[in-house]
Amino acid sequence: MPRLLIVQHTPSPNLRVMYEAVLAGASDPAIEGVQVVSRPALGATAMDVLEADGYVLGTPANLGYMSGAMKLFFDQVYYPVLDATRGRPFGLYVHGNNDTTGAVRAIEGITKGMGWTRAAEHVLVAGEPTTADIGACRELGGTLAATLMD
Ligand SMILES: Cc1cc2nc3c(=O)[nH]c(=O)nc-3n(C[C@H](O)[C@H](O)[C@H](O)COP(=O)(O)O)c2cc1C
């Protein structure tokens, strides 16, 4: 069964709301035959990445970059999964107080190096997520999961 892996760093209630919406969208009963697995960025392994077929990445913007936890995830899996995961789809959500640009740029650069394919619009949220933001997160999860349907 195809598997969607959500790798998330969720250190605050606002990120929790976004993560839960992504998970709910990915787990929509209308999307059949896709297994959804979630790992905190600090616990996700190269094997988790290799065993999945697509990815959703979620991180806060910290100091103009992705969180240290998400950076550590990429540091640990980049070479072990390189080539084996080329071409796989990914989605991204980022939460910040005011500027998520650096985090997005960094993740776009790394995923480009890995050969992953952006399968949905990024969801970028500043401050408290609105109803529309939460809907966009739900759609992000749903889109990635649907991409993996047989
Ligand atoms: C050390 C630190 C650096 C941060 N740097 C940024 C930043 O560069 N850009 C930004 O938009 N938000 C920044 N933030 C805000 C975080 O992204 C925000 O706290 C996180 O997404 C959780 O959101 P919440 O506290 O509103 O729930 C920073 C927060 C901390 C603690």
PDB file of N, CA and C and ligand atoms in Angstrom, residues 9-16 18 59-66 94-103 125-129, ligand 1:
ATOM      1  N   HIS A   9       7.623  19.322  12.803  1.00  0.00           N
ATOM      2  CA  HIS A   9       8.084  19.865  14.077  1.00  0.00           C
ATOM      3  C   HIS A   9       6.957  20.743  14.584  1.00  0.00           C
ATOM      4  N   THR A  10       6.401  20.355  15.721  1.00  0.00           N
ATOM      5  CA  THR A  10       5.152  20.949  16.200  1.00  0.00           C
ATOM      6  C   THR A  10       5.337  21.462  17.627  1.00  0.00           C
ATOM      7  N   PRO A  11       6.015  22.606  17.784  1.00  0.00           N
ATOM      8  CA  PRO A  11       6.331  23.067  19.139  1.00  0.00           C
ATOM      9  C   PRO A  11       5.319  24.035  19.747  1.00  0.00           C
ATOM     10  N   SER A  12       4.184  24.286  19.075  1.00  0.00           N
ATOM     11  CA  SER A  12       3.253  25.285  19.615  1.00  0.00           C
ATOM     12  C   SER A  12       1.827  24.965  19.191  1.00  0.00           C
ATOM     13  N   PRO A  13       0.847  25.548  19.875  1.00  0.00           N
ATOM     14  CA  PRO A  13      -0.557  25.297  19.518  1.00  0.00           C
ATOM     15  C   PRO A  13      -0.892  25.678  18.071  1.00  0.00           C
ATOM     16  N   ASN A  14      -0.340  26.760  17.556  1.00  0.00           N
ATOM     17  CA  ASN A  14      -0.668  27.133  16.178  1.00  0.00           C
ATOM     18  C   ASN A  14      -0.168  26.083  15.182  1.00  0.00           C
ATOM     19  N   LEU A  15       1.023  25.592  15.424  1.00  0.00           N
ATOM     20  CA  LEU A  15       1.526  24.531  14.547  1.00  0.00           C
ATOM     21  C   LEU A  15       0.736  23.244  14.740  1.00  0.00           C
ATOM     22  N   ARG A  16       0.266  23.036  15.949  1.00  0.00           N
ATOM     23  CA  ARG A  16      -0.539  21.834  16.220  1.00  0.00           C
ATOM     24  C   ARG A  16      -1.835  21.867  15.398  1.00  0.00           C
ATOM     25  N   MET A  18      -2.299  23.384  12.576  1.00  0.00           N
ATOM     26  CA  MET A  18      -1.961  23.146  11.174  1.00  0.00           C
ATOM     27  C   MET A  18      -1.659  21.665  10.926  1.00  0.00           C
ATOM     28  N   THR A  59       7.038  22.813   9.428  1.00  0.00           N
ATOM     29  CA  THR A  59       8.041  23.407  10.316  1.00  0.00           C
ATOM     30  C   THR A  59       7.693  24.850  10.664  1.00  0.00           C
ATOM     31  N   PRO A  60       8.127  25.316  11.823  1.00  0.00           N
ATOM     32  CA  PRO A  60       8.093  26.758  12.054  1.00  0.00           C
ATOM     33  C   PRO A  60       9.260  27.430  11.332  1.00  0.00           C
ATOM     34  N   ALA A  61       9.126  28.737  11.115  1.00  0.00           N
ATOM     35  CA  ALA A  61      10.251  29.547  10.645  1.00  0.00           C
ATOM     36  C   ALA A  61      10.986  30.030  11.886  1.00  0.00           C
ATOM     37  N   ASN A  62      12.254  29.717  11.956  1.00  0.00           N
ATOM     38  CA  ASN A  62      13.050  30.140  13.109  1.00  0.00           C
ATOM     39  C   ASN A  62      14.335  30.818  12.631  1.00  0.00           C
ATOM     40  N   LEU A  63      14.525  32.066  13.036  1.00  0.00           N
ATOM     41  CA  LEU A  63      15.749  32.792  12.695  1.00  0.00           C
ATOM     42  C   LEU A  63      15.988  32.800  11.187  1.00  0.00           C
ATOM     43  N   GLY A  64      14.909  32.985  10.440  1.00  0.00           N
ATOM     44  CA  GLY A  64      15.030  33.083   8.987  1.00  0.00           C
ATOM     45  C   GLY A  64      15.310  31.770   8.293  1.00  0.00           C
ATOM     46  N   TYR A  65      15.028  30.659   8.951  1.00  0.00           N
ATOM     47  CA  TYR A  65      15.335  29.342   8.385  1.00  0.00           C
ATOM     48  C   TYR A  65      14.273  28.357   8.853  1.00  0.00           C
ATOM     49  N   MET A  66      14.367  27.088   8.430  1.00  0.00           N
ATOM     50  CA  MET A  66      13.520  26.038   9.008  1.00  0.00           C
ATOM     51  C   MET A  66      13.972  25.818  10.450  1.00  0.00           C
ATOM     52  N   VAL A  94       4.509  25.885   6.505  1.00  0.00           N
ATOM     53  CA  VAL A  94       5.426  26.630   7.383  1.00  0.00           C
ATOM     54  C   VAL A  94       4.619  27.637   8.174  1.00  0.00           C
ATOM     55  N   HIS A  95       4.903  27.720   9.457  1.00  0.00           N
ATOM     56  CA  HIS A  95       4.276  28.740  10.297  1.00  0.00           C
ATOM     57  C   HIS A  95       5.346  29.677  10.849  1.00  0.00           C
ATOM     58  N   GLY A  96       5.050  30.985  10.824  1.00  0.00           N
ATOM     59  CA  GLY A  96       5.959  31.965  11.407  1.00  0.00           C
ATOM     60  C   GLY A  96       5.178  33.103  12.019  1.00  0.00           C
ATOM     61  N   ASN A  97       5.906  34.027  12.620  1.00  0.00           N
ATOM     62  CA  ASN A  97       5.258  35.232  13.151  1.00  0.00           C
ATOM     63  C   ASN A  97       5.079  36.276  12.066  1.00  0.00           C
ATOM     64  N   ASN A  98       6.054  36.335  11.148  1.00  0.00           N
ATOM     65  CA  ASN A  98       5.975  37.386  10.133  1.00  0.00           C
ATOM     66  C   ASN A  98       6.660  37.069   8.811  1.00  0.00           C
ATOM     67  N   ASP A  99       7.676  36.202   8.802  1.00  0.00           N
ATOM     68  CA  ASP A  99       8.414  36.013   7.550  1.00  0.00           C
ATOM     69  C   ASP A  99       8.915  34.570   7.435  1.00  0.00           C
ATOM     70  N   THR A 100       8.303  33.816   6.528  1.00  0.00           N
ATOM     71  CA  THR A 100       8.666  32.412   6.340  1.00  0.00           C
ATOM     72  C   THR A 100       9.593  32.207   5.129  1.00  0.00           C
ATOM     73  N   THR A 101      10.029  33.327   4.527  1.00  0.00           N
ATOM     74  CA  THR A 101      10.763  33.253   3.255  1.00  0.00           C
ATOM     75  C   THR A 101      12.005  32.365   3.326  1.00  0.00           C
ATOM     76  N   GLY A 102      12.812  32.574   4.362  1.00  0.00           N
ATOM     77  CA  GLY A 102      14.076  31.838   4.452  1.00  0.00           C
ATOM     78  C   GLY A 102      13.848  30.341   4.646  1.00  0.00           C
ATOM     79  N   ALA A 103      12.842  30.002   5.443  1.00  0.00           N
ATOM     80  CA  ALA A 103      12.543  28.588   5.681  1.00  0.00           C
ATOM     81  C   ALA A 103      12.105  27.917   4.379  1.00  0.00           C
ATOM     82  N   VAL A 125       1.776  30.360   6.779  1.00  0.00           N
ATOM     83  CA  VAL A 125       0.870  31.042   7.699  1.00  0.00           C
ATOM     84  C   VAL A 125       1.661  31.916   8.655  1.00  0.00           C
ATOM     85  N   ALA A 126       1.193  33.148   8.821  1.00  0.00           N
ATOM     86  CA  ALA A 126       1.781  34.057   9.809  1.00  0.00           C
ATOM     87  C   ALA A 126       0.735  34.314  10.890  1.00  0.00           C
ATOM     88  N   GLY A 127       1.133  34.141  12.143  1.00  0.00           N
ATOM     89  CA  GLY A 127       0.216  34.379  13.243  1.00  0.00           C
ATOM     90  C   GLY A 127      -0.788  33.250  13.409  1.00  0.00           C
ATOM     91  N   GLU A 128      -1.924  33.610  13.987  1.00  0.00           N
ATOM     92  CA  GLU A 128      -2.928  32.566  14.263  1.00  0.00           C
ATOM     93  C   GLU A 128      -3.554  32.084  12.959  1.00  0.00           C
ATOM     94  N   PRO A 129      -3.568  30.782  12.721  1.00  0.00           N
ATOM     95  CA  PRO A 129      -4.158  30.276  11.466  1.00  0.00           C
ATOM     96  C   PRO A 129      -5.644  30.639  11.363  1.00  0.00           C
TER      97      PRO A 129
HETATM   98  C1  LIG B   1      14.140  31.709  18.177  1.00  0.00           C
HETATM   99  C2  LIG B   1      12.959  32.017  17.313  1.00  0.00           C
HETATM  100  C3  LIG B   1      13.162  32.523  16.056  1.00  0.00           C
HETATM  101  C4  LIG B   1      12.073  32.828  15.233  1.00  0.00           C
HETATM  102  N1  LIG B   1      12.303  33.301  13.971  1.00  0.00           N
HETATM  103  C5  LIG B   1      11.247  33.564  13.168  1.00  0.00           C
HETATM  104  C6  LIG B   1      11.465  34.008  11.824  1.00  0.00           C
HETATM  105  O1  LIG B   1      12.572  34.129  11.337  1.00  0.00           O
HETATM  106  N2  LIG B   1      10.386  34.283  11.076  1.00  0.00           N
HETATM  107  C7  LIG B   1       9.113  34.156  11.551  1.00  0.00           C
HETATM  108  O2  LIG B   1       8.157  34.432  10.817  1.00  0.00           O
HETATM  109  N3  LIG B   1       8.879  33.713  12.812  1.00  0.00           N
HETATM  110  C8  LIG B   1       9.912  33.423  13.629  1.00  0.00           C
HETATM  111  N4  LIG B   1       9.697  32.944  14.896  1.00  0.00           N
HETATM  112  C9  LIG B   1       8.345  32.643  15.319  1.00  0.00           C
HETATM  113  C10 LIG B   1       8.069  31.160  15.186  1.00  0.00           C
HETATM  114  O3  LIG B   1       8.020  30.814  13.816  1.00  0.00           O
HETATM  115  C11 LIG B   1       6.770  30.831  15.890  1.00  0.00           C
HETATM  116  O4  LIG B   1       6.951  31.017  17.261  1.00  0.00           O
HETATM  117  C12 LIG B   1       6.352  29.404  15.608  1.00  0.00           C
HETATM  118  O5  LIG B   1       5.909  29.252  14.267  1.00  0.00           O
HETATM  119  C13 LIG B   1       5.206  29.002  16.516  1.00  0.00           C
HETATM  120  O6  LIG B   1       4.185  29.934  16.398  1.00  0.00           O
HETATM  121  P1  LIG B   1       3.334  30.389  17.648  1.00  0.00           P
HETATM  122  O7  LIG B   1       4.310  30.693  18.731  1.00  0.00           O
HETATM  123  O8  LIG B   1       2.563  31.574  17.180  1.00  0.00           O
HETATM  124  O9  LIG B   1       2.429  29.258  17.961  1.00  0.00           O
HETATM  125  C14 LIG B   1      10.766  32.637  15.708  1.00  0.00           C
HETATM  126  C15 LIG B   1      10.582  32.115  17.003  1.00  0.00           C
HETATM  127  C16 LIG B   1      11.646  31.817  17.780  1.00  0.00           C
HETATM  128  C17 LIG B   1      11.425  31.236  19.178  1.00  0.00           C
END
